[in-house]
XYZ file of C-alpha atoms in Angstrom:
702
model
C -0.003 -0.144 0.026
C 1.469 3.256 -1.132
C 0.870 6.470 1.055
C 1.485 10.242 -0.929
C 0.346 13.413 0.584
C -1.190 16.669 -0.753
C -1.613 19.701 0.820
C -1.650 17.486 4.501
C -4.129 15.280 3.049
C -2.983 11.028 2.773
C -4.084 9.301 0.030
C -3.428 5.539 0.123
C -3.018 3.712 -2.904
C -4.628 0.225 -1.876
C -4.356 -1.095 -5.357
C -3.075 -0.444 -8.930
C 0.007 -0.898 -10.715
C 1.494 1.564 -8.202
C 1.374 -0.804 -5.064
C 2.441 -3.808 -6.027
C 4.163 -6.185 -9.042
C 1.679 -8.660 -10.522
C 2.553 -12.244 -12.141
C 0.420 -14.049 -14.538
C -0.457 -17.611 -13.218
C 1.767 -19.614 -14.882
C 4.765 -17.276 -14.154
C 4.047 -17.059 -10.354
C 3.596 -20.992 -9.952
C 6.662 -21.411 -11.800
C 8.482 -18.898 -9.602
C 6.754 -20.118 -6.730
C 9.950 -20.622 -4.472
C 11.935 -17.538 -6.043
C 8.674 -15.864 -4.938
C 8.399 -17.151 -1.109
C 11.425 -15.205 -0.607
C 10.305 -12.059 -2.165
C 9.306 -9.589 0.135
C 7.571 -7.097 -2.114
C 5.407 -9.886 -3.737
C 4.521 -11.338 -0.640
C 3.541 -8.442 1.277
C 1.216 -6.869 -1.540
C -2.026 -5.844 -0.628
C -5.596 -7.215 -3.039
C -8.371 -5.804 -1.881
C -10.674 -7.030 -4.031
C -9.167 -10.327 -5.784
C -8.625 -10.282 -9.897
C -9.850 -6.590 -9.778
C -8.781 -5.235 -13.448
C -9.064 -6.903 -17.141
C -5.970 -8.154 -19.260
C -5.531 -4.911 -20.954
C -7.186 -2.052 -19.893
C -10.733 -1.053 -18.063
C -13.322 1.077 -19.762
C -16.340 1.945 -17.034
C -16.853 1.191 -13.572
C -19.940 1.350 -11.459
C -20.714 0.946 -7.461
C -24.346 -0.171 -7.458
C -26.886 2.251 -4.585
C -26.741 -0.416 -1.768
C -22.568 -0.667 -1.946
C -22.607 -4.155 -2.515
C -21.379 -4.768 -5.869
C -19.292 -3.404 -8.108
C -19.658 -3.575 -12.420
C -16.763 -2.820 -14.470
C -16.092 -3.214 -18.304
C -12.691 -3.341 -20.359
C -10.836 -5.393 -22.897
C -9.419 -7.506 -24.213
C -11.225 -9.328 -25.257
C -14.291 -7.317 -24.540
C -15.931 -8.340 -21.204
C -17.990 -7.123 -18.273
C -17.078 -7.780 -14.645
C -18.639 -8.451 -11.736
C -17.000 -7.829 -8.375
C -18.941 -8.790 -4.579
C -17.615 -6.409 -1.861
C -18.972 -9.105 0.658
C -16.750 -11.944 -0.500
C -14.136 -9.542 -1.689
C -13.199 -11.351 -5.109
C -15.112 -11.401 -9.156
C -18.539 -13.085 -8.663
C -18.250 -13.497 -12.304
C -17.673 -12.560 -15.771
C -19.165 -12.325 -19.064
C -17.749 -11.792 -22.668
C -19.217 -9.369 -25.246
C -19.445 -8.802 -29.168
C -17.643 -5.635 -28.900
C -16.388 -3.215 -26.515
C -18.350 -1.202 -24.687
C -18.449 2.390 -24.816
C -20.732 3.243 -21.366
C -23.550 1.527 -19.447
C -25.836 2.236 -16.624
C -27.567 0.165 -13.154
C -30.648 0.260 -13.673
C -31.426 -0.960 -10.298
C -29.793 -0.511 -6.812
C -28.177 -3.804 -7.583
C -26.369 -4.949 -10.847
C -29.195 -7.394 -12.143
C -30.517 -4.648 -14.729
C -28.142 -3.001 -16.756
C -27.735 -1.301 -20.232
C -24.673 -0.887 -21.990
C -24.062 1.519 -24.988
C -21.797 -0.445 -27.602
C -19.273 1.269 -30.060
C -21.315 0.125 -32.401
C -24.353 1.755 -32.005
C -26.254 -0.899 -30.626
C -27.816 -0.860 -26.948
C -27.804 -3.930 -24.802
C -30.081 -5.113 -21.563
C -28.088 -7.469 -19.649
C -29.772 -9.686 -16.780
C -28.538 -12.037 -14.375
C -29.356 -14.564 -17.393
C -27.125 -13.077 -19.998
C -27.848 -10.696 -22.743
C -32.081 -9.858 -22.589
C -32.340 -7.668 -25.459
C -30.543 -5.544 -27.922
C -31.414 -2.398 -30.205
C -29.944 -0.177 -32.946
C -29.832 3.789 -32.852
C -29.116 5.086 -36.301
C -26.183 7.325 -34.873
C -23.545 6.904 -32.767
C -24.453 7.070 -29.092
C -21.651 9.761 -26.519
C -23.341 8.997 -23.152
C -26.570 7.462 -21.138
C -29.232 8.998 -19.023
C -31.553 6.841 -17.128
C -34.622 8.996 -16.199
C -36.637 7.431 -13.344
C -39.315 9.133 -13.491
C -40.309 8.220 -16.459
C -38.164 4.989 -16.817
C -36.700 6.093 -20.245
C -33.135 5.628 -21.214
C -31.787 9.096 -22.859
C -29.203 8.573 -25.482
C -26.962 11.634 -26.444
C -25.717 11.162 -30.024
C -24.253 12.600 -33.435
C -26.632 15.308 -34.596
C -29.027 17.232 -32.881
C -30.899 14.635 -31.665
C -31.551 13.041 -28.182
C -33.000 9.194 -28.516
C -35.548 8.114 -25.757
C -36.224 4.802 -25.136
C -39.087 3.591 -22.934
C -38.426 0.909 -21.054
C -42.217 0.393 -19.797
C -43.501 0.342 -23.524
C -40.204 -1.298 -25.224
C -39.742 1.364 -28.015
C -38.484 4.392 -29.067
C -40.343 7.463 -28.074
C -40.185 10.924 -30.118
C -36.609 12.278 -29.507
C -35.493 15.818 -28.090
C -34.235 17.872 -31.154
C -31.805 20.412 -29.281
C -30.354 24.122 -31.364
C -30.086 23.471 -35.229
C -26.806 24.682 -35.172
C -25.525 21.724 -32.442
C -23.620 18.701 -34.135
C -23.273 16.473 -31.426
C -24.498 16.457 -28.284
C -21.525 14.928 -25.877
C -23.250 14.279 -22.532
C -26.162 14.389 -20.456
C -27.203 14.375 -16.882
C -30.308 14.434 -14.402
C -31.080 15.737 -11.249
C -32.689 13.684 -8.285
C -34.056 16.921 -6.782
C -36.020 18.679 -9.277
C -35.705 16.012 -12.215
C -34.418 18.804 -14.930
C -32.351 17.285 -17.683
C -29.172 18.864 -18.771
C -27.213 18.301 -21.774
C -24.118 19.573 -22.764
C -23.293 20.194 -26.988
C -20.259 20.562 -29.105
C -21.169 24.274 -29.246
C -20.170 24.419 -25.497
C -23.967 25.203 -24.525
C -25.444 23.616 -21.807
C -30.003 23.359 -22.536
C -31.960 22.708 -19.779
C -34.953 20.254 -20.654
C -38.095 19.391 -18.220
C -39.172 15.964 -19.185
C -42.631 16.060 -18.025
C -43.447 18.750 -20.829
C -40.581 17.485 -23.164
C -39.939 21.159 -24.015
C -36.608 23.147 -23.250
C -36.835 25.096 -20.438
C -33.093 27.476 -20.473
C -29.992 27.659 -22.117
C -26.719 28.318 -20.567
C -24.776 30.381 -23.250
C -21.343 29.489 -23.959
C -18.491 30.754 -22.337
C -15.884 29.574 -24.525
C -15.957 27.794 -27.956
C -15.114 24.507 -26.572
C -17.370 21.458 -26.083
C -18.764 20.504 -22.951
C -17.650 16.886 -22.092
C -18.838 16.382 -18.399
C -21.802 17.390 -16.180
C -22.714 17.100 -12.567
C -25.533 18.584 -10.231
C -25.169 19.511 -6.672
C -26.831 17.483 -4.298
C -29.407 20.507 -3.868
C -29.904 20.927 -7.723
C -29.115 24.720 -7.215
C -25.695 24.585 -8.943
C -24.602 22.902 -12.149
C -20.980 22.113 -12.521
C -19.727 21.918 -16.225
C -16.430 20.778 -17.954
C -15.056 21.487 -20.803
C -12.326 19.969 -23.305
C -9.955 22.482 -22.520
C -10.104 21.349 -18.685
C -11.815 24.209 -17.155
C -14.574 23.714 -14.814
C -17.370 25.997 -14.455
C -20.049 26.483 -11.619
C -23.229 27.807 -12.729
C -26.458 28.944 -10.430
C -29.763 27.798 -12.186
C -30.639 31.504 -11.687
C -28.064 33.586 -13.339
C -26.365 32.902 -16.571
C -22.986 33.871 -15.183
C -20.583 31.581 -13.990
C -20.149 31.470 -10.038
C -16.625 29.806 -10.044
C -13.999 28.716 -13.009
C -11.491 26.119 -12.280
C -8.337 25.009 -14.816
C -7.753 21.331 -14.501
C -4.025 22.437 -15.307
C -3.394 19.851 -18.117
C -5.919 20.796 -21.129
C -7.572 17.587 -21.224
C -10.991 16.999 -21.192
C -12.820 16.943 -18.408
C -13.961 13.387 -17.908
C -15.830 13.268 -14.460
C -17.481 15.671 -12.306
C -18.831 13.852 -8.912
C -20.017 16.024 -6.035
C -18.828 14.182 -2.839
C -21.143 14.940 0.357
C -20.027 15.370 3.507
C -19.966 12.247 5.900
C -19.557 14.591 9.181
C -21.853 17.137 9.317
C -18.939 19.332 10.196
C -17.398 18.883 6.828
C -18.282 20.534 3.551
C -19.424 19.308 0.372
C -16.390 18.627 -2.081
C -16.100 18.452 -6.199
C -14.002 15.613 -7.943
C -13.026 16.827 -11.361
C -11.105 14.165 -13.019
C -9.367 14.089 -16.998
C -7.205 11.493 -18.438
C -4.383 12.596 -16.233
C -5.176 13.616 -12.689
C -8.184 13.175 -10.434
C -8.387 16.972 -8.107
C -10.674 17.359 -5.019
C -11.334 21.152 -4.096
C -14.240 23.204 -2.302
C -16.799 24.364 -4.790
C -17.104 27.666 -2.637
C -14.471 29.127 -3.674
C -12.224 26.838 -5.567
C -9.552 25.867 -2.563
C -7.794 22.617 -3.824
C -7.794 19.871 -1.221
C -5.904 17.006 -2.766
C -4.816 15.444 -6.041
C -4.031 11.765 -7.133
C -1.953 11.163 -9.886
C -1.495 7.675 -11.109
C 0.725 6.418 -13.469
C -1.498 5.027 -16.023
C -4.199 7.233 -17.938
C -7.921 7.318 -16.447
C -10.901 6.432 -18.270
C -13.798 7.083 -15.469
C -14.031 7.423 -11.484
C -16.430 6.119 -9.251
C -17.045 7.100 -5.708
C -18.167 4.401 -2.882
C -21.120 6.297 -1.207
C -21.034 7.256 2.701
C -16.704 6.377 2.449
C -14.004 8.161 1.332
C -12.688 5.104 -1.123
C -12.188 5.886 -4.968
C -12.485 3.266 -7.729
C -10.975 4.377 -11.589
C -10.947 2.438 -14.868
C -8.026 3.096 -16.502
C -5.191 1.988 -18.909
C -3.585 -1.291 -17.693
C -4.754 -4.319 -16.479
C -5.340 -3.243 -12.726
C -7.791 -1.133 -11.739
C -6.717 1.189 -9.169
C -8.433 1.616 -5.689
C -7.880 5.010 -3.770
C -8.652 5.581 -0.142
C -8.506 8.736 1.539
C -9.929 8.528 5.719
C -10.582 12.237 6.095
C -12.861 11.965 3.225
C -14.841 9.574 4.558
C -14.271 5.909 6.702
C -13.905 2.475 4.694
C -16.506 1.102 3.598
C -17.995 -1.813 6.117
C -17.100 -4.566 3.788
C -13.456 -3.564 4.417
C -13.087 -1.417 7.732
C -9.906 -3.369 8.587
C -8.509 -0.571 6.149
C -8.720 1.969 9.204
C -6.932 -0.153 10.992
C -4.045 -0.492 8.596
C -4.132 2.860 7.743
C -3.884 3.751 11.599
C -0.903 1.338 12.319
C 0.734 3.024 9.372
C 0.503 6.573 10.637
C 0.762 5.828 14.548
C 4.277 6.570 15.988
C 5.019 5.780 19.325
C 6.872 8.345 21.191
C 8.174 8.229 24.411
C 8.647 10.927 27.151
C 12.051 12.438 27.816
C 12.120 10.144 30.739
C 10.482 7.325 29.361
C 7.417 7.634 31.890
C 4.978 8.691 29.494
C 4.353 7.209 26.194
C 1.743 9.350 24.119
C 0.552 7.799 20.205
C 0.554 10.788 18.354
C 0.204 11.075 14.155
C 1.907 12.918 11.704
C 0.043 15.661 11.465
C -2.838 15.359 14.573
C -3.051 14.723 18.428
C -5.164 12.412 20.142
C -6.526 13.654 23.014
C -9.518 12.580 25.691
C -12.247 15.023 26.921
C -10.538 15.668 30.722
C -7.223 16.946 28.346
C -9.692 19.403 26.127
C -10.921 20.654 29.530
C -7.547 21.123 30.457
C -6.848 23.080 27.978
C -10.077 25.267 27.445
C -11.113 23.414 24.363
C -14.009 22.034 24.930
C -16.077 24.151 23.572
C -14.766 23.035 20.675
C -16.691 20.114 20.246
C -19.200 19.401 17.794
C -16.884 21.333 15.265
C -15.111 20.637 12.217
C -12.004 21.312 14.379
C -12.378 18.251 16.349
C -12.696 14.718 15.020
C -14.275 12.150 17.461
C -12.434 8.965 17.486
C -13.139 6.168 20.132
C -13.009 7.892 23.432
C -11.656 10.958 22.120
C -10.946 13.464 19.634
C -8.290 13.959 17.032
C -7.265 18.140 17.148
C -4.711 19.636 14.660
C -0.885 19.525 16.028
C -0.731 23.278 15.852
C -3.681 24.168 17.677
C -2.593 21.837 19.932
C 0.687 23.529 20.473
C -0.919 26.760 20.740
C -3.652 25.733 23.384
C -0.898 24.137 25.659
C 0.955 27.224 25.848
C -1.744 29.372 26.769
C -2.738 27.125 29.373
C 0.261 26.730 30.558
C 2.758 29.369 29.235
C 5.812 28.194 31.957
C 5.574 25.123 30.820
C 9.589 25.116 29.500
C 10.604 26.672 32.826
C 8.572 23.792 34.429
C 9.908 21.126 32.564
C 13.716 22.826 33.128
C 13.505 22.092 36.896
C 12.361 18.667 36.169
C 14.841 17.833 34.239
C 17.633 19.728 36.677
C 15.533 17.609 40.091
C 16.330 14.414 37.520
C 19.664 14.989 37.298
C 20.210 15.439 40.835
C 18.353 11.983 41.573
C 20.515 10.536 39.591
C 23.494 11.936 41.559
C 22.100 10.881 44.604
C 21.897 7.418 42.910
C 25.756 7.107 43.113
C 26.720 8.310 46.720
C 27.897 5.997 49.325
C 24.991 6.749 51.913
C 22.574 4.920 50.403
C 19.774 2.749 51.264
C 20.538 -1.009 51.223
C 21.235 -2.312 47.530
C 21.587 0.516 44.767
C 18.054 0.399 42.868
C 18.804 0.231 38.860
C 18.648 3.514 37.253
C 15.827 2.037 35.149
C 13.522 2.348 38.399
C 11.724 5.760 37.706
C 8.656 5.521 40.159
C 8.260 3.791 43.599
C 11.749 3.857 44.747
C 10.841 2.958 47.935
C 9.243 -0.150 47.041
C 11.970 -1.119 44.834
C 14.939 0.057 48.040
C 12.910 -2.201 50.287
C 12.232 -4.906 47.571
C 16.471 -5.043 46.906
C 17.334 -4.709 50.589
C 14.991 -7.788 51.367
C 16.182 -9.648 48.557
C 20.306 -8.956 49.695
C 19.297 -10.357 53.259
C 17.562 -13.380 51.839
C 20.398 -14.033 50.084
C 22.845 -13.818 52.759
C 20.853 -15.885 54.546
C 20.742 -18.567 51.994
C 24.417 -18.174 51.766
C 25.463 -18.879 55.291
C 22.504 -21.780 55.512
C 24.841 -23.580 52.396
C 28.061 -22.949 54.144
C 26.772 -24.342 57.182
C 25.613 -27.476 55.381
C 28.086 -27.608 53.248
C 30.930 -27.579 56.711
C 28.549 -29.838 58.218
C 28.716 -32.399 55.172
C 32.502 -32.313 54.723
C 33.074 -33.054 58.489
C 30.694 -35.863 58.319
C 32.044 -37.120 55.016
C 29.797 -36.762 52.861
C 30.402 -36.476 49.397
C 26.535 -36.957 47.909
C 25.217 -34.111 50.596
C 27.800 -31.848 48.820
C 27.091 -32.291 45.676
C 23.409 -31.606 46.396
C 24.097 -27.981 48.363
C 25.743 -27.124 45.704
C 23.131 -28.104 42.913
C 20.945 -26.007 45.280
C 23.013 -23.064 45.465
C 22.957 -22.905 41.736
C 19.109 -23.167 41.926
C 19.157 -20.161 44.305
C 21.110 -18.215 42.134
C 19.006 -18.685 39.108
C 16.008 -17.487 40.903
C 15.158 -14.253 38.981
C 14.857 -11.163 41.055
C 11.620 -9.266 41.417
C 13.722 -6.370 39.945
C 14.620 -8.352 36.889
C 11.393 -9.958 36.190
C 9.666 -8.289 32.796
C 6.331 -8.873 34.230
C 6.871 -6.189 36.544
C 8.663 -3.728 34.320
C 5.782 -1.168 34.372
C 5.723 -0.770 37.785
C 8.695 0.915 37.923
C 8.325 2.879 34.155
C 4.881 3.479 33.837
C 3.234 6.222 36.317
C -0.220 4.401 36.097
C 1.459 1.862 38.665
C 2.866 4.413 41.017
C 1.821 3.231 45.075
C 0.351 6.204 46.418
C 1.187 6.181 50.008
C -1.098 8.480 51.075
C -4.345 6.912 49.961
C -6.835 5.495 52.074
C -6.581 1.732 50.608
C -3.217 1.994 51.556
C -3.371 3.009 54.942
C -6.218 0.124 55.309
C -3.533 -2.518 54.370
C -0.442 -1.221 55.922
C -1.987 0.605 59.174
C 1.462 0.816 60.894
C 3.170 2.889 57.935
C 3.390 6.666 58.793
C 3.401 8.519 55.520
C 4.342 11.777 54.874
C 3.801 14.743 52.572
C 6.702 14.064 50.483
C 6.466 10.607 50.301
C 9.214 9.353 52.226
C 6.889 6.483 53.413
C 6.898 7.735 57.749
C 10.783 6.723 57.375
C 12.753 10.036 59.012
C 15.488 7.887 60.596
C 18.967 8.931 59.385
C 20.211 6.266 57.057
C 23.240 4.354 57.764
C 26.322 3.907 55.342
C 27.558 1.074 54.071
C 30.035 0.426 56.565
C 27.405 0.694 59.261
C 25.237 -1.638 57.466
C 28.069 -4.156 57.462
C 29.021 -3.705 60.521
C 25.332 -4.328 61.554
C 24.536 -7.305 59.651
C 27.446 -8.913 60.843
C 26.502 -8.223 64.586
C 22.978 -9.761 63.525
C 24.393 -12.680 62.147
C 27.134 -13.217 65.448
C 24.331 -12.748 67.795
C 22.067 -15.436 65.518
C 24.924 -17.808 65.343
C 25.618 -17.266 69.309
C 21.640 -17.925 69.959
C 21.937 -21.821 68.016
C 25.125 -22.133 69.905
C 23.878 -21.817 73.390
C 21.290 -24.178 72.591
C 24.257 -26.988 72.184
C 26.777 -25.785 75.080
C 24.492 -23.896 77.966
C 28.024 -23.528 79.411
C 29.383 -20.930 76.914
C 29.708 -17.701 78.121
C 27.207 -14.713 76.814
C 29.170 -12.385 74.700
C 29.431 -8.787 75.762
C 26.636 -6.662 73.911
C 26.558 -3.042 71.626
C 25.864 -0.339 73.593
C 24.701 2.180 71.561
C 25.976 5.571 72.180
C 23.534 7.619 74.077
C 22.006 10.781 72.594
C 24.100 13.827 73.856
C 21.191 15.363 76.686
C 20.706 19.542 76.161
C 20.648 21.943 79.013
C 19.105 24.877 79.558
C 21.155 27.561 81.716
C 20.401 29.828 84.307
C 20.311 33.525 84.329
C 23.591 33.235 86.152
C 24.925 31.273 83.635
C 25.277 28.072 85.732
C 24.426 24.672 84.497
C 21.412 22.904 85.946
C 22.209 20.865 89.332
C 24.546 23.523 90.415
C 24.513 23.635 94.361
C 24.579 27.420 95.757
C 22.274 29.357 98.178
C 20.027 30.279 95.224
C 19.501 26.517 94.138
C 16.200 26.947 95.312
C 14.575 29.745 93.201
C 16.540 28.479 90.718
C 15.532 25.072 90.222
C 11.444 26.615 90.594
C 12.131 28.472 87.271
C 12.816 25.561 85.786
C 10.286 23.193 83.924
C 9.084 19.725 85.164
C 10.676 18.011 82.779
C 14.264 19.777 82.933
C 13.939 19.420 86.730
C 13.358 15.327 86.250
C 15.609 15.121 84.048
C 18.279 16.486 85.853
C 17.401 14.312 89.122
C 16.981 11.210 87.093
C 20.887 12.278 85.971
C 22.162 13.229 88.978
C 20.779 9.571 90.802
C 22.192 8.004 87.539
C 25.243 9.630 88.301
C 25.344 8.322 92.408
C 24.270 5.206 91.603
C 27.515 3.270 89.787
C 27.351 -0.282 90.464
C 28.328 -3.388 89.174
C 26.793 -6.387 88.997
C 25.462 -7.973 92.029
C 25.690 -5.198 94.386
C 22.419 -3.981 96.351
C 21.547 -0.389 96.235
C 18.756 2.126 97.005
C 17.061 2.763 101.101
C 15.861 -0.668 102.078
C 16.347 -3.967 100.871
C 13.752 -6.744 100.526
C 14.273 -10.350 100.607
C 12.124 -13.183 100.399
C 12.040 -16.702 101.249
C 9.825 -19.072 100.590
C 9.554 -22.186 102.941
C 6.850 -24.634 103.645
C 5.277 -24.133 106.947
C 5.304 -26.909 109.667
C 2.287 -28.344 110.992
C 2.926 -26.629 114.720
C 3.629 -23.507 113.242
C 7.120 -22.142 114.143
C 9.754 -23.889 114.959
C 11.287 -23.596 118.815
C 14.475 -22.028 117.365
C 12.772 -19.508 115.624
C 10.087 -18.819 117.774
C 10.534 -16.036 120.459
C 10.588 -16.130 124.025
C 7.034 -15.559 125.535
C 6.683 -12.832 127.316
C 2.905 -13.092 128.065
C -0.016 -14.890 127.350
C -1.560 -13.490 124.273
C 1.821 -12.023 122.593
C 2.155 -14.645 119.917
C -1.622 -14.821 119.280
C -1.237 -10.172 119.147
C 1.766 -10.759 116.572
C 0.132 -13.205 114.329
C -3.034 -11.200 114.359
C -3.635 -8.717 111.415
C -3.745 -5.127 112.074
C -6.697 -3.523 109.954
C -5.442 -0.136 110.377
C -2.094 -0.952 108.298
C 0.125 -2.580 106.450
C 3.177 -4.395 106.268
C 5.276 -1.626 104.823
C 3.860 1.094 106.793
C 5.565 -0.639 109.811
C 8.414 -1.221 108.165
C 8.920 2.815 108.128
C 8.380 2.838 104.171
């Protein structure tokens, strides 16, 4: 499929001589092996199978229902019917003589009338040739008057022959001006039913089929003959094309032309087709074609829209209604198919063309950081409705500026750039700050002070999660390595070689495991902003109630990070403590090691008005102590008590010492040695009695 672009309008040549290298069947079979590696031949697109003729095609028509296509060509003279539903040729039918032009009499291909070059008119049905008749002079064109069921044949001379299909015979012909030597073309309006005939004198005569008389004549603007005619969809304008390549637009209420357009090559105009707008936002366009080029332009001011110039001469052009597809009958074996997405969508029977053209246009452009992936087109930008509101372009919805597509709209790239600049004039400054911040973060990653394992530079989001996973993986690796080393030493001590081999295999298996950071399944977790973990959201706090999120996304971790050396010391101490705990179970007599004491944080003290530190003994110590806060006094008292009570292990300190001794009570109470001397009859009883007014600690003087 070949792409050409004129005035920023893309035209795709789907089939034709410009797209692929066609080969005869016998040659394709002969070179089957060589064509297997021929990329140009294998990548060709054949939209409709056998869409062509052996030498050239003369005329092409598309049915009103849009499901069939009929074309005539040579050599041998024949007609071919193509079924769009199966994307192939339905059948072909040979004729005795070459066809000049033909018409479809109904919405399908089942009834058609053909004008041959030998003055015969043939009527064809699905069964074949139904009937043929001969006209007195050579015909030039065919016009079907649906209102009267008549076929009109402009021909040589000043007569237009009428064939009534209901009666099955000729009617009285229309006679044009006496000076006319040849009527070259004709057309009927679907709105008001007027007939227009172009003559060799350059005049255009308008006839009313109801009364069978001429109602108006458009005087000639030049001596060139009229070769093509077309009414616009409203029926108020008439387009004429002459033999010198000039197209003139007339209002039926005025004899003066509204607009004159030069085709540019001085060839006779062969086709004039009004292209109705597919969307309400677009305007009607006019297609004019000669044998060299097809031009599409605006009938209001003549502004060119786009053009198509195939490599072979054009004989006829047909438009598939409601779409952006054009068929051409031309000199050459292959008939051409052109698709213009901006003119309309692809027909229903080949809707896949929209996806194919989008894939050809689509280009994925990653952002500066690789974080945002946006799909853009050469001249258009796709925006969703929230993005339109952000750029203050939502008021353009429904206009021709925005083209609706799926869940958003296409807007021209120039308009998008202007709107973005107006909405955010400081965009460049923000981008510059962002680039500076990224460079700073990149330098921070290379510092010695880091959080555990160094995170790969490809991690753009979820830095905290990546650091935690890296630290956890490193911890698991060290634990697995220590476990494997212990098992290996144990196996070596026992002389078990098989166990050693199993350990090595297990260690290799652990090393072959894929890390989470390197797993391609979780690649978007570190690059795509849509997967960023919002630690301030309600869902995250619900699943992680112990977390303490901060505004800066620090995950509540405000502690000072350790350096790499401190981390190694802490890990070695943890490892040694694990070994001691495991060895203490087997050897209970082994003395525990000394525990590392953390360095105490310095106590900040507030000096008094006399510039004396807290705890300084003087006569004014009372008032100075009262000036201090309760927390400061408690801290000072605790500090002084700790200073006074320096003790070693096993030393008793405090105001009172309590000793508890558990003994089994004898049946007779206390023993004689412990029993005191009885100095009264009720002395023992008074001592054993419980006092209701006091307790034991109170009698001790505490």
